[in-house]
Structure formats: structure tokens, C-alpha cells
mmCIF file with all atom_site columns, C-alpha atoms in Angstrom:
data_model
loop_
_atom_site.group_PDB
_atom_site.id
_atom_site.type_symbol
_atom_site.label_atom_id
_atom_site.label_alt_id
_atom_site.label_comp_id
_atom_site.label_asym_id
_atom_site.label_entity_id
_atom_site.label_seq_id
_atom_site.pdbx_PDB_ins_code
_atom_site.Cartn_x
_atom_site.Cartn_y
_atom_site.Cartn_z
_atom_site.occupancy
_atom_site.B_iso_or_equiv
_atom_site.pdbx_formal_charge
_atom_site.auth_seq_id
_atom_site.auth_comp_id
_atom_site.auth_asym_id
_atom_site.auth_atom_id
_atom_site.pdbx_PDB_model_num
ATOM 1   C CA . SER A 1 1   ? 117.959 70.918 -135.496 1.00 0.00 ? 86  SER A CA 1
ATOM 2   C CA . ALA A 1 2   ? 118.058 70.413 -131.776 1.00 0.00 ? 87  ALA A CA 1
ATOM 3   C CA . VAL A 1 3   ? 120.699 67.715 -129.525 1.00 0.00 ? 88  VAL A CA 1
ATOM 4   C CA . ILE A 1 4   ? 119.130 66.548 -126.723 1.00 0.00 ? 89  ILE A CA 1
ATOM 5   C CA . SER A 1 5   ? 120.860 64.912 -124.276 1.00 0.00 ? 90  SER A CA 1
ATOM 6   C CA . GLN A 1 6   ? 119.202 62.602 -121.958 1.00 0.00 ? 91  GLN A CA 1
ATOM 7   C CA . LYS A 1 7   ? 120.247 60.461 -118.659 1.00 0.00 ? 92  LYS A CA 1
ATOM 8   C CA . PRO A 1 8   ? 120.047 58.183 -117.658 1.00 0.00 ? 93  PRO A CA 1
ATOM 9   C CA . SER A 1 9   ? 119.520 55.834 -120.677 1.00 0.00 ? 94  SER A CA 1
ATOM 10  C CA . ARG A 1 10  ? 118.459 53.134 -118.144 1.00 0.00 ? 95  ARG A CA 1
ATOM 11  C CA . ASP A 1 11  ? 117.744 52.115 -114.490 1.00 0.00 ? 96  ASP A CA 1
ATOM 12  C CA . ILE A 1 12  ? 116.274 49.473 -112.568 1.00 0.00 ? 97  ILE A CA 1
ATOM 13  C CA . CYS A 1 13  ? 114.785 50.974 -109.574 1.00 0.00 ? 98  CYS A CA 1
ATOM 14  C CA . GLN A 1 14  ? 113.125 49.589 -106.376 1.00 0.00 ? 99  GLN A CA 1
ATOM 15  C CA . ARG A 1 15  ? 109.040 50.314 -105.571 1.00 0.00 ? 100 ARG A CA 1
ATOM 16  C CA . GLY A 1 16  ? 108.700 53.158 -103.753 1.00 0.00 ? 101 GLY A CA 1
ATOM 17  C CA . THR A 1 17  ? 111.739 55.026 -104.407 1.00 0.00 ? 102 THR A CA 1
ATOM 18  C CA . SER A 1 18  ? 112.099 58.167 -107.132 1.00 0.00 ? 103 SER A CA 1
ATOM 19  C CA . LEU A 1 19  ? 113.987 58.546 -109.957 1.00 0.00 ? 104 LEU A CA 1
ATOM 20  C CA . THR A 1 20  ? 115.144 61.647 -111.598 1.00 0.00 ? 105 THR A CA 1
ATOM 21  C CA . ILE A 1 21  ? 115.457 62.007 -115.446 1.00 0.00 ? 106 ILE A CA 1
ATOM 22  C CA . GLN A 1 22  ? 117.743 64.797 -117.003 1.00 0.00 ? 107 GLN A CA 1
ATOM 23  C CA . CYS A 1 23  ? 117.379 66.302 -120.328 1.00 0.00 ? 108 CYS A CA 1
ATOM 24  C CA . GLN A 1 24  ? 120.078 69.025 -121.517 1.00 0.00 ? 109 GLN A CA 1
ATOM 25  C CA . VAL A 1 25  ? 119.662 70.711 -124.857 1.00 0.00 ? 110 VAL A CA 1
ATOM 26  C CA . ASP A 1 26  ? 122.186 72.603 -127.203 1.00 0.00 ? 111 ASP A CA 1
ATOM 27  C CA . SER A 1 27  ? 120.226 75.668 -127.486 1.00 0.00 ? 112 SER A CA 1
ATOM 28  C CA . GLN A 1 28  ? 117.422 77.711 -125.929 1.00 0.00 ? 113 GLN A CA 1
ATOM 29  C CA . VAL A 1 29  ? 113.833 76.483 -126.252 1.00 0.00 ? 114 VAL A CA 1
ATOM 30  C CA . THR A 1 30  ? 111.021 77.663 -124.904 1.00 0.00 ? 115 THR A CA 1
ATOM 31  C CA . MET A 1 31  ? 108.689 74.419 -124.497 1.00 0.00 ? 116 MET A CA 1
ATOM 32  C CA . MET A 1 32  ? 110.142 71.174 -123.676 1.00 0.00 ? 117 MET A CA 1
ATOM 33  C CA . PHE A 1 33  ? 107.893 68.053 -123.405 1.00 0.00 ? 118 PHE A CA 1
ATOM 34  C CA . TRP A 1 34  ? 107.991 65.130 -121.405 1.00 0.00 ? 119 TRP A CA 1
ATOM 35  C CA . TYR A 1 35  ? 106.501 61.625 -122.997 1.00 0.00 ? 120 TYR A CA 1
ATOM 36  C CA . ARG A 1 36  ? 105.766 58.308 -121.325 1.00 0.00 ? 121 ARG A CA 1
ATOM 37  C CA . GLN A 1 37  ? 105.858 55.183 -123.692 1.00 0.00 ? 122 GLN A CA 1
ATOM 38  C CA . GLN A 1 38  ? 104.604 52.201 -121.923 1.00 0.00 ? 123 GLN A CA 1
ATOM 39  C CA . PRO A 1 39  ? 105.927 48.461 -123.075 1.00 0.00 ? 124 PRO A CA 1
ATOM 40  C CA . GLY A 1 40  ? 104.764 48.206 -126.718 1.00 0.00 ? 125 GLY A CA 1
ATOM 41  C CA . GLN A 1 41  ? 102.510 51.051 -126.864 1.00 0.00 ? 126 GLN A CA 1
ATOM 42  C CA . SER A 1 42  ? 102.564 54.613 -128.432 1.00 0.00 ? 127 SER A CA 1
ATOM 43  C CA . LEU A 1 43  ? 103.568 57.541 -126.743 1.00 0.00 ? 128 LEU A CA 1
ATOM 44  C CA . THR A 1 44  ? 101.651 59.767 -124.315 1.00 0.00 ? 129 THR A CA 1
ATOM 45  C CA . LEU A 1 45  ? 102.012 63.293 -123.201 1.00 0.00 ? 130 LEU A CA 1
ATOM 46  C CA . ILE A 1 46  ? 102.640 63.801 -119.553 1.00 0.00 ? 131 ILE A CA 1
ATOM 47  C CA . ALA A 1 47  ? 103.611 67.343 -119.544 1.00 0.00 ? 132 ALA A CA 1
ATOM 48  C CA . THR A 1 48  ? 104.982 70.662 -121.262 1.00 0.00 ? 133 THR A CA 1
ATOM 49  C CA . ALA A 1 49  ? 107.354 72.643 -119.136 1.00 0.00 ? 134 ALA A CA 1
ATOM 50  C CA . ASN A 1 50  ? 107.707 76.119 -119.774 1.00 0.00 ? 135 ASN A CA 1
ATOM 51  C CA . GLN A 1 51  ? 111.183 78.079 -118.580 1.00 0.00 ? 136 GLN A CA 1
ATOM 52  C CA . GLY A 1 52  ? 109.741 80.468 -115.459 1.00 0.00 ? 137 GLY A CA 1
ATOM 53  C CA . SER A 1 53  ? 106.153 79.033 -114.942 1.00 0.00 ? 138 SER A CA 1
ATOM 54  C CA . GLU A 1 54  ? 104.594 75.408 -113.682 1.00 0.00 ? 139 GLU A CA 1
ATOM 55  C CA . ALA A 1 55  ? 104.555 72.403 -115.989 1.00 0.00 ? 140 ALA A CA 1
ATOM 56  C CA . THR A 1 56  ? 101.254 71.957 -117.440 1.00 0.00 ? 141 THR A CA 1
ATOM 57  C CA . TYR A 1 57  ? 100.036 68.407 -116.896 1.00 0.00 ? 142 TYR A CA 1
ATOM 58  C CA . GLU A 1 58  ? 97.833  66.279 -119.263 1.00 0.00 ? 143 GLU A CA 1
ATOM 59  C CA . SER A 1 59  ? 95.085  64.675 -117.812 1.00 0.00 ? 144 SER A CA 1
ATOM 60  C CA . GLY A 1 60  ? 95.799  61.469 -116.169 1.00 0.00 ? 145 GLY A CA 1
ATOM 61  C CA . PHE A 1 61  ? 99.363  62.847 -114.978 1.00 0.00 ? 146 PHE A CA 1
ATOM 62  C CA . VAL A 1 62  ? 99.594  64.873 -111.761 1.00 0.00 ? 147 VAL A CA 1
ATOM 63  C CA . ILE A 1 63  ? 102.497 67.269 -110.080 1.00 0.00 ? 148 ILE A CA 1
ATOM 64  C CA . ASP A 1 64  ? 102.935 65.013 -106.983 1.00 0.00 ? 149 ASP A CA 1
ATOM 65  C CA . LYS A 1 65  ? 103.805 61.758 -109.018 1.00 0.00 ? 150 LYS A CA 1
ATOM 66  C CA . PHE A 1 66  ? 105.572 63.645 -111.892 1.00 0.00 ? 151 PHE A CA 1
ATOM 67  C CA . PRO A 1 67  ? 107.432 66.749 -110.437 1.00 0.00 ? 152 PRO A CA 1
ATOM 68  C CA . ILE A 1 68  ? 108.859 68.801 -113.124 1.00 0.00 ? 153 ILE A CA 1
ATOM 69  C CA . SER A 1 69  ? 111.793 71.505 -112.998 1.00 0.00 ? 154 SER A CA 1
ATOM 70  C CA . ARG A 1 70  ? 112.856 73.980 -115.574 1.00 0.00 ? 155 ARG A CA 1
ATOM 71  C CA . PRO A 1 71  ? 115.324 76.409 -114.034 1.00 0.00 ? 156 PRO A CA 1
ATOM 72  C CA . ASN A 1 72  ? 116.562 77.495 -117.695 1.00 0.00 ? 157 ASN A CA 1
ATOM 73  C CA . LEU A 1 73  ? 115.705 77.281 -121.597 1.00 0.00 ? 158 LEU A CA 1
ATOM 74  C CA . THR A 1 74  ? 118.281 74.555 -122.130 1.00 0.00 ? 159 THR A CA 1
ATOM 75  C CA . PHE A 1 75  ? 117.484 72.201 -118.836 1.00 0.00 ? 160 PHE A CA 1
ATOM 76  C CA . SER A 1 76  ? 114.737 70.265 -117.397 1.00 0.00 ? 161 SER A CA 1
ATOM 77  C CA . THR A 1 77  ? 114.302 67.475 -115.170 1.00 0.00 ? 162 THR A CA 1
ATOM 78  C CA . LEU A 1 78  ? 110.803 64.967 -114.558 1.00 0.00 ? 163 LEU A CA 1
ATOM 79  C CA . THR A 1 79  ? 111.134 62.932 -111.274 1.00 0.00 ? 164 THR A CA 1
ATOM 80  C CA . VAL A 1 80  ? 109.017 59.690 -111.474 1.00 0.00 ? 165 VAL A CA 1
ATOM 81  C CA . SER A 1 81  ? 107.985 59.583 -107.765 1.00 0.00 ? 166 SER A CA 1
ATOM 82  C CA . ASN A 1 82  ? 107.144 56.802 -105.272 1.00 0.00 ? 167 ASN A CA 1
ATOM 83  C CA . MET A 1 83  ? 107.656 54.352 -108.173 1.00 0.00 ? 168 MET A CA 1
ATOM 84  C CA . SER A 1 84  ? 105.746 51.220 -108.757 1.00 0.00 ? 169 SER A CA 1
ATOM 85  C CA . PRO A 1 85  ? 105.914 48.317 -111.201 1.00 0.00 ? 170 PRO A CA 1
ATOM 86  C CA . GLU A 1 86  ? 103.213 50.079 -113.317 1.00 0.00 ? 171 GLU A CA 1
ATOM 87  C CA . ASP A 1 87  ? 105.533 53.253 -114.279 1.00 0.00 ? 172 ASP A CA 1
ATOM 88  C CA . SER A 1 88  ? 107.909 50.659 -116.063 1.00 0.00 ? 173 SER A CA 1
ATOM 89  C CA . SER A 1 89  ? 108.321 52.556 -119.114 1.00 0.00 ? 174 SER A CA 1
ATOM 90  C CA . ILE A 1 90  ? 110.306 54.726 -121.522 1.00 0.00 ? 175 ILE A CA 1
ATOM 91  C CA . TYR A 1 91  ? 110.314 58.478 -120.392 1.00 0.00 ? 176 TYR A CA 1
ATOM 92  C CA . LEU A 1 92  ? 111.264 60.587 -123.477 1.00 0.00 ? 177 LEU A CA 1
ATOM 93  C CA . CYS A 1 93  ? 111.905 64.235 -123.429 1.00 0.00 ? 178 CYS A CA 1
ATOM 94  C CA . SER A 1 94  ? 111.395 66.618 -126.461 1.00 0.00 ? 179 SER A CA 1
ATOM 95  C CA . VAL A 1 95  ? 111.578 70.014 -127.905 1.00 0.00 ? 180 VAL A CA 1
ATOM 96  C CA . GLY A 1 96  ? 109.760 72.029 -130.518 1.00 0.00 ? 181 GLY A CA 1
ATOM 97  C CA . ASP A 1 97  ? 111.758 72.964 -133.833 1.00 0.00 ? 182 ASP A CA 1
ATOM 98  C CA . SER A 1 98  ? 112.760 76.587 -133.129 1.00 0.00 ? 183 SER A CA 1
ATOM 99  C CA . ALA A 1 99  ? 112.658 77.539 -136.957 1.00 0.00 ? 184 ALA A CA 1
ATOM 100 C CA . THR A 1 100 ? 108.846 76.549 -137.615 1.00 0.00 ? 185 THR A CA 1
ATOM 101 C CA . ASN A 1 101 ? 107.857 75.459 -134.211 1.00 0.00 ? 186 ASN A CA 1
ATOM 102 C CA . GLU A 1 102 ? 106.117 72.221 -135.758 1.00 0.00 ? 187 GLU A CA 1
ATOM 103 C CA . LYS A 1 103 ? 108.179 69.247 -135.689 1.00 0.00 ? 188 LYS A CA 1
ATOM 104 C CA . LEU A 1 104 ? 109.562 67.620 -132.271 1.00 0.00 ? 189 LEU A CA 1
ATOM 105 C CA . PHE A 1 105 ? 113.028 66.654 -131.563 1.00 0.00 ? 190 PHE A CA 1
ATOM 106 C CA . PHE A 1 106 ? 113.680 63.490 -128.927 1.00 0.00 ? 191 PHE A CA 1
ATOM 107 C CA . GLY A 1 107 ? 116.015 62.809 -126.456 1.00 0.00 ? 192 GLY A CA 1
ATOM 108 C CA . SER A 1 108 ? 117.191 59.038 -126.535 1.00 0.00 ? 193 SER A CA 1
ATOM 109 C CA . GLY A 1 109 ? 115.154 58.006 -123.938 1.00 0.00 ? 194 GLY A CA 1
ATOM 110 C CA . THR A 1 110 ? 115.248 56.700 -120.486 1.00 0.00 ? 195 THR A CA 1
ATOM 111 C CA . GLN A 1 111 ? 114.404 53.055 -120.135 1.00 0.00 ? 196 GLN A CA 1
ATOM 112 C CA . LEU A 1 112 ? 112.687 52.418 -116.430 1.00 0.00 ? 197 LEU A CA 1
ATOM 113 C CA . SER A 1 113 ? 112.421 49.326 -115.085 1.00 0.00 ? 198 SER A CA 1
ATOM 114 C CA . VAL A 1 114 ? 110.540 49.019 -111.670 1.00 0.00 ? 199 VAL A CA 1
ATOM 115 C CA . LEU A 1 115 ? 110.923 46.051 -109.637 1.00 0.00 ? 200 LEU A CA 1
ATOM 116 C CA . SER B 2 1   ? 93.373  59.899 -125.916 1.00 0.00 ? 44  SER B CA 1
ATOM 117 C CA . GLN B 2 2   ? 95.254  58.842 -128.802 1.00 0.00 ? 45  GLN B CA 1
ATOM 118 C CA . GLN B 2 3   ? 94.524  60.884 -131.845 1.00 0.00 ? 46  GLN B CA 1
ATOM 119 C CA . GLY B 2 4   ? 96.007  58.814 -134.743 1.00 0.00 ? 47  GLY B CA 1
ATOM 120 C CA . GLU B 2 5   ? 95.621  54.831 -135.166 1.00 0.00 ? 48  GLU B CA 1
ATOM 121 C CA . GLU B 2 6   ? 98.028  53.153 -137.413 1.00 0.00 ? 49  GLU B CA 1
ATOM 122 C CA . ASP B 2 7   ? 97.290  50.106 -139.502 1.00 0.00 ? 50  ASP B CA 1
ATOM 123 C CA . PRO B 2 8   ? 98.724  47.689 -139.636 1.00 0.00 ? 51  PRO B CA 1
ATOM 124 C CA . GLN B 2 9   ? 100.078 47.196 -136.286 1.00 0.00 ? 52  GLN B CA 1
ATOM 125 C CA . ALA B 2 10  ? 103.057 45.159 -137.967 1.00 0.00 ? 53  ALA B CA 1
ATOM 126 C CA . LEU B 2 11  ? 104.680 44.850 -141.183 1.00 0.00 ? 54  LEU B CA 1
ATOM 127 C CA . SER B 2 12  ? 107.005 42.408 -142.390 1.00 0.00 ? 55  SER B CA 1
ATOM 128 C CA . ILE B 2 13  ? 108.317 42.444 -145.827 1.00 0.00 ? 56  ILE B CA 1
ATOM 129 C CA . GLN B 2 14  ? 111.336 41.320 -147.770 1.00 0.00 ? 57  GLN B CA 1
ATOM 130 C CA . GLU B 2 15  ? 114.226 43.620 -148.204 1.00 0.00 ? 58  GLU B CA 1
ATOM 131 C CA . GLY B 2 16  ? 113.634 45.644 -151.892 1.00 0.00 ? 59  GLY B CA 1
ATOM 132 C CA . GLU B 2 17  ? 110.281 45.547 -151.211 1.00 0.00 ? 60  GLU B CA 1
ATOM 133 C CA . ASN B 2 18  ? 107.791 48.577 -150.655 1.00 0.00 ? 61  ASN B CA 1
ATOM 134 C CA . ALA B 2 19  ? 106.244 49.360 -147.302 1.00 0.00 ? 62  ALA B CA 1
ATOM 135 C CA . THR B 2 20  ? 102.826 50.928 -147.026 1.00 0.00 ? 63  THR B CA 1
ATOM 136 C CA . MET B 2 21  ? 101.408 52.047 -143.347 1.00 0.00 ? 64  MET B CA 1
ATOM 137 C CA . ASN B 2 22  ? 98.274  53.782 -142.927 1.00 0.00 ? 65  ASN B CA 1
ATOM 138 C CA . CYS B 2 23  ? 97.155  56.598 -140.247 1.00 0.00 ? 66  CYS B CA 1
ATOM 139 C CA . SER B 2 24  ? 93.737  57.807 -139.441 1.00 0.00 ? 67  SER B CA 1
ATOM 140 C CA . TYR B 2 25  ? 92.729  60.575 -137.235 1.00 0.00 ? 68  TYR B CA 1
ATOM 141 C CA . LYS B 2 26  ? 89.695  62.013 -135.741 1.00 0.00 ? 69  LYS B CA 1
ATOM 142 C CA . THR B 2 27  ? 89.737  65.794 -135.199 1.00 0.00 ? 70  THR B CA 1
ATOM 143 C CA . SER B 2 28  ? 90.676  68.693 -137.458 1.00 0.00 ? 71  SER B CA 1
ATOM 144 C CA . ILE B 2 29  ? 94.392  69.111 -138.369 1.00 0.00 ? 72  ILE B CA 1
ATOM 145 C CA . ASN B 2 30  ? 97.153  72.076 -139.807 1.00 0.00 ? 73  ASN B CA 1
ATOM 146 C CA . ASN B 2 31  ? 99.474  69.342 -140.405 1.00 0.00 ? 74  ASN B CA 1
ATOM 147 C CA . LEU B 2 32  ? 100.354 65.693 -139.601 1.00 0.00 ? 75  LEU B CA 1
ATOM 148 C CA . GLN B 2 33  ? 103.940 64.165 -139.251 1.00 0.00 ? 76  GLN B CA 1
ATOM 149 C CA . TRP B 2 34  ? 105.519 60.675 -139.242 1.00 0.00 ? 77  TRP B CA 1
ATOM 150 C CA . TYR B 2 35  ? 108.283 59.809 -136.990 1.00 0.00 ? 78  TYR B CA 1
ATOM 151 C CA . ARG B 2 36  ? 110.470 56.720 -136.890 1.00 0.00 ? 79  ARG B CA 1
ATOM 152 C CA . GLN B 2 37  ? 111.616 54.853 -133.648 1.00 0.00 ? 80  GLN B CA 1
ATOM 153 C CA . ASN B 2 38  ? 114.299 52.071 -133.643 1.00 0.00 ? 81  ASN B CA 1
ATOM 154 C CA . SER B 2 39  ? 114.537 49.814 -130.869 1.00 0.00 ? 82  SER B CA 1
ATOM 155 C CA . GLY B 2 40  ? 112.275 52.256 -128.361 1.00 0.00 ? 83  GLY B CA 1
ATOM 156 C CA . ARG B 2 41  ? 114.603 54.842 -128.267 1.00 0.00 ? 84  ARG B CA 1
ATOM 157 C CA . GLY B 2 42  ? 114.203 58.649 -129.354 1.00 0.00 ? 85  GLY B CA 1
ATOM 158 C CA . LEU B 2 43  ? 111.926 59.102 -132.161 1.00 0.00 ? 86  LEU B CA 1
ATOM 159 C CA . VAL B 2 44  ? 113.037 60.888 -135.569 1.00 0.00 ? 87  VAL B CA 1
ATOM 160 C CA . HIS B 2 45  ? 111.127 63.112 -137.349 1.00 0.00 ? 88  HIS B CA 1
ATOM 161 C CA . LEU B 2 46  ? 110.837 61.681 -141.089 1.00 0.00 ? 89  LEU B CA 1
ATOM 162 C CA . ILE B 2 47  ? 108.388 64.098 -143.026 1.00 0.00 ? 90  ILE B CA 1
ATOM 163 C CA . LEU B 2 48  ? 105.745 66.541 -142.436 1.00 0.00 ? 91  LEU B CA 1
ATOM 164 C CA . ILE B 2 49  ? 102.741 67.283 -144.874 1.00 0.00 ? 92  ILE B CA 1
ATOM 165 C CA . ARG B 2 50  ? 100.210 70.151 -144.159 1.00 0.00 ? 93  ARG B CA 1
ATOM 166 C CA . SER B 2 51  ? 96.612  70.023 -144.687 1.00 0.00 ? 94  SER B CA 1
ATOM 167 C CA . ASN B 2 52  ? 96.564  71.713 -147.910 1.00 0.00 ? 95  ASN B CA 1
ATOM 168 C CA . GLU B 2 53  ? 98.952  69.213 -149.627 1.00 0.00 ? 96  GLU B CA 1
ATOM 169 C CA . ARG B 2 54  ? 97.987  65.976 -151.024 1.00 0.00 ? 97  ARG B CA 1
ATOM 170 C CA . GLU B 2 55  ? 101.242 64.240 -151.390 1.00 0.00 ? 98  GLU B CA 1
ATOM 171 C CA . LYS B 2 56  ? 105.096 64.732 -150.629 1.00 0.00 ? 99  LYS B CA 1
ATOM 172 C CA . HIS B 2 57  ? 108.097 62.679 -151.135 1.00 0.00 ? 100 HIS B CA 1
ATOM 173 C CA . SER B 2 58  ? 111.285 62.702 -149.063 1.00 0.00 ? 101 SER B CA 1
ATOM 174 C CA . GLY B 2 59  ? 113.871 60.229 -150.600 1.00 0.00 ? 102 GLY B CA 1
ATOM 175 C CA . ARG B 2 60  ? 112.477 57.024 -150.415 1.00 0.00 ? 103 ARG B CA 1
ATOM 176 C CA . LEU B 2 61  ? 109.618 58.316 -148.474 1.00 0.00 ? 104 LEU B CA 1
ATOM 177 C CA . ARG B 2 62  ? 106.160 59.242 -149.968 1.00 0.00 ? 105 ARG B CA 1
ATOM 178 C CA . VAL B 2 63  ? 103.218 60.719 -147.708 1.00 0.00 ? 106 VAL B CA 1
ATOM 179 C CA . THR B 2 64  ? 99.848  61.373 -148.881 1.00 0.00 ? 107 THR B CA 1
ATOM 180 C CA . LEU B 2 65  ? 97.074  63.186 -146.897 1.00 0.00 ? 108 LEU B CA 1
ATOM 181 C CA . ASP B 2 66  ? 93.255  63.283 -147.401 1.00 0.00 ? 109 ASP B CA 1
ATOM 182 C CA . THR B 2 67  ? 91.546  64.963 -145.053 1.00 0.00 ? 110 THR B CA 1
ATOM 183 C CA . SER B 2 68  ? 88.108  64.470 -146.249 1.00 0.00 ? 111 SER B CA 1
ATOM 184 C CA . LYS B 2 69  ? 88.765  60.867 -144.890 1.00 0.00 ? 112 LYS B CA 1
ATOM 185 C CA . LYS B 2 70  ? 90.916  61.954 -142.112 1.00 0.00 ? 113 LYS B CA 1
ATOM 186 C CA . SER B 2 71  ? 93.730  59.472 -143.179 1.00 0.00 ? 114 SER B CA 1
ATOM 187 C CA . SER B 2 72  ? 97.155  59.268 -144.203 1.00 0.00 ? 115 SER B CA 1
ATOM 188 C CA . SER B 2 73  ? 99.475  57.065 -145.463 1.00 0.00 ? 116 SER B CA 1
ATOM 189 C CA . LEU B 2 74  ? 103.667 56.413 -145.469 1.00 0.00 ? 117 LEU B CA 1
ATOM 190 C CA . LEU B 2 75  ? 105.061 54.827 -148.548 1.00 0.00 ? 118 LEU B CA 1
ATOM 191 C CA . ILE B 2 76  ? 108.717 53.415 -148.140 1.00 0.00 ? 119 ILE B CA 1
ATOM 192 C CA . THR B 2 77  ? 109.764 52.417 -151.422 1.00 0.00 ? 120 THR B CA 1
ATOM 193 C CA . ALA B 2 78  ? 112.760 50.082 -152.200 1.00 0.00 ? 121 ALA B CA 1
ATOM 194 C CA . SER B 2 79  ? 113.071 48.763 -148.214 1.00 0.00 ? 122 SER B CA 1
ATOM 195 C CA . ARG B 2 80  ? 116.398 48.070 -146.657 1.00 0.00 ? 123 ARG B CA 1
ATOM 196 C CA . ALA B 2 81  ? 117.085 45.932 -143.586 1.00 0.00 ? 124 ALA B CA 1
ATOM 197 C CA . ALA B 2 82  ? 117.930 49.504 -142.035 1.00 0.00 ? 125 ALA B CA 1
ATOM 198 C CA . ASP B 2 83  ? 114.587 50.241 -142.056 1.00 0.00 ? 126 ASP B CA 1
ATOM 199 C CA . THR B 2 84  ? 112.906 48.363 -139.378 1.00 0.00 ? 127 THR B CA 1
ATOM 200 C CA . ALA B 2 85  ? 111.827 50.243 -136.847 1.00 0.00 ? 128 ALA B CA 1
ATOM 201 C CA . SER B 2 86  ? 108.444 51.485 -135.472 1.00 0.00 ? 129 SER B CA 1
ATOM 202 C CA . TYR B 2 87  ? 106.810 54.308 -137.425 1.00 0.00 ? 130 TYR B CA 1
ATOM 203 C CA . PHE B 2 88  ? 104.454 56.832 -135.655 1.00 0.00 ? 131 PHE B CA 1
ATOM 204 C CA . CYS B 2 89  ? 101.940 59.182 -137.221 1.00 0.00 ? 132 CYS B CA 1
ATOM 205 C CA . ALA B 2 90  ? 101.561 62.518 -135.233 1.00 0.00 ? 133 ALA B CA 1
ATOM 206 C CA . THR B 2 91  ? 99.070  65.353 -135.091 1.00 0.00 ? 134 THR B CA 1
ATOM 207 C CA . PRO B 2 92  ? 99.467  68.862 -133.423 1.00 0.00 ? 135 PRO B CA 1
ATOM 208 C CA . LEU B 2 93  ? 97.862  69.126 -130.075 1.00 0.00 ? 136 LEU B CA 1
ATOM 209 C CA . THR B 2 94  ? 96.800  72.439 -131.246 1.00 0.00 ? 137 THR B CA 1
ATOM 210 C CA . SER B 2 95  ? 93.249  71.825 -129.325 1.00 0.00 ? 138 SER B CA 1
ATOM 211 C CA . MET B 2 96  ? 94.963  72.404 -126.323 1.00 0.00 ? 139 MET B CA 1
ATOM 212 C CA . TYR B 2 97  ? 96.975  74.910 -126.253 1.00 0.00 ? 140 TYR B CA 1
ATOM 213 C CA . SER B 2 98  ? 96.707  78.568 -128.373 1.00 0.00 ? 141 SER B CA 1
ATOM 214 C CA . GLY B 2 99  ? 98.801  79.727 -131.345 1.00 0.00 ? 142 GLY B CA 1
ATOM 215 C CA . GLY B 2 100 ? 99.241  76.360 -132.885 1.00 0.00 ? 143 GLY B CA 1
ATOM 216 C CA . GLY B 2 101 ? 102.704 75.355 -133.467 1.00 0.00 ? 144 GLY B CA 1
ATOM 217 C CA . ALA B 2 102 ? 104.594 72.613 -131.626 1.00 0.00 ? 145 ALA B CA 1
ATOM 218 C CA . ASP B 2 103 ? 102.379 72.819 -128.609 1.00 0.00 ? 146 ASP B CA 1
ATOM 219 C CA . GLY B 2 104 ? 103.178 68.749 -128.233 1.00 0.00 ? 147 GLY B CA 1
ATOM 220 C CA . LEU B 2 105 ? 101.859 66.024 -130.531 1.00 0.00 ? 148 LEU B CA 1
ATOM 221 C CA . THR B 2 106 ? 99.547  63.066 -130.053 1.00 0.00 ? 149 THR B CA 1
ATOM 222 C CA . PHE B 2 107 ? 100.855 60.188 -131.652 1.00 0.00 ? 150 PHE B CA 1
ATOM 223 C CA . GLY B 2 108 ? 99.088  56.898 -133.094 1.00 0.00 ? 151 GLY B CA 1
ATOM 224 C CA . LYS B 2 109 ? 99.579  53.465 -131.962 1.00 0.00 ? 152 LYS B CA 1
ATOM 225 C CA . GLY B 2 110 ? 102.377 52.811 -134.327 1.00 0.00 ? 153 GLY B CA 1
ATOM 226 C CA . THR B 2 111 ? 103.330 49.920 -136.829 1.00 0.00 ? 154 THR B CA 1
ATOM 227 C CA . HIS B 2 112 ? 106.030 48.039 -136.474 1.00 0.00 ? 155 HIS B CA 1
ATOM 228 C CA . LEU B 2 113 ? 107.897 47.493 -139.680 1.00 0.00 ? 156 LEU B CA 1
ATOM 229 C CA . ILE B 2 114 ? 110.487 44.417 -139.974 1.00 0.00 ? 157 ILE B CA 1
ATOM 230 C CA . ILE B 2 115 ? 112.508 44.188 -143.334 1.00 0.00 ? 158 ILE B CA 1
ATOM 231 C CA . GLN B 2 116 ? 113.607 40.596 -143.614 1.00 0.00 ? 159 GLN B CA 1
ATOM 232 C CA . PRO B 2 117 ? 117.228 40.239 -145.617 1.00 0.00 ? 160 PRO B CA 1
#
């Protein structure tokens, strides 16, 4: 298993500002995944972050809005840029199981409210 | 787009009863997984069933998979108040990346389960 520390756990931000979410894993992992969960909805994959390369974004998500850093094998950040109320969501980082690379482990999430 | 669709969207039962949730998916898969989410926080992996398996048990959990119908069910027996949570099925995004494995998962819409004491 992997232990994932994600912070902040919640934040209230003003429209037009940016927030950077940090994700720290207790072991080295190849891929880290960033998800968004809008209120009352399911999880949607934003992007996959590989160490040493550009993140791969899913349809509907762009780097200018959600820049991602992956400086090493245990850490990643997701920035939500130029926020609007529509960005109010839970943001979750996750990593694959190192043994089988099938199931995912999740951080506790960042609950973001944009006013 | 969402791969899995759970039903019901919400389920409320009495403590001690069994809870059954269903999931349907659209494309071929090599495994299907179920996750639990408490109070909008991080998800916890519950169980994984492979495409060549029809049924799997883990404690009070029983999962079935019918690949011909592209559907799965999660049964929680003898429910407890602590089982109150949202439950999601998930399938691998293997169509997006080569090599299979945890190249991300796509999640269904979830079933919100409430266990009444």
C-alpha cells in the first residue's frame, strides 16, 4: 500500500486567484493521477503525471488551467489557475499499487470552494 | 466520459440488512474494481475482480461480474452504520495507454448508501 499526504485539505479562494495542491507519497511511484470530483458527482481524471516528462491531460483539461509539476518520484503538485466558482470541487491525487499496478491509492482530497 | 453507471444512485436500508449495488460498463475490460468514499474524502479500494472471474468475496463483500452483460454487482451483507458511504465501480483506462496496469481508472457515478441504525 501507499500512504499519500495531500494538502491543503480544504481552502476557500477568491475568483481569479490560483491554488497549488501538494501530494506527497511515502514510496517512489512512476505515475501519479490527479482527479476532480465536482459536487455530488463522480471522479474525472484531469491528468497523469510522470516524473521527468510532461503531464498527459485528459480531454477537457489543459495545462494552462491545471499546470502540474512532478519533480521526483514521490511528489507532485496540481495548480488550479485563474479560478472561477465552477472550479469548486474536491481534487484528489492518487497513485497505482506498486505490486500489481492495478488498483489506486488516494490522498484524502482537497476541498476547494471558489467565491 | 464515464465508463461505469451505478444503480441505484441512492440506497437507504436498516442496519443488519444486505445492500446491493449494480454497475454497468461499456467497453471490454480486464478487471473491475469497487471503491468506497466516506464524506467526500479520499477513496478506498475495496475489491478487484478480473474479467475471467465471476464472483469474488472479501469479508462481508461479494462482487460478481458478468462480462456478457457488461455488469457487476457489489453486495454488502449484514450492513453496519459504518458502511454509510458512497460506492463507486471503476474500470481501467487501458484504451488510453499501452501496457495496461493502473494507467488511471474511470469511475462510475456512484451509489450513496445510508445505513439506518
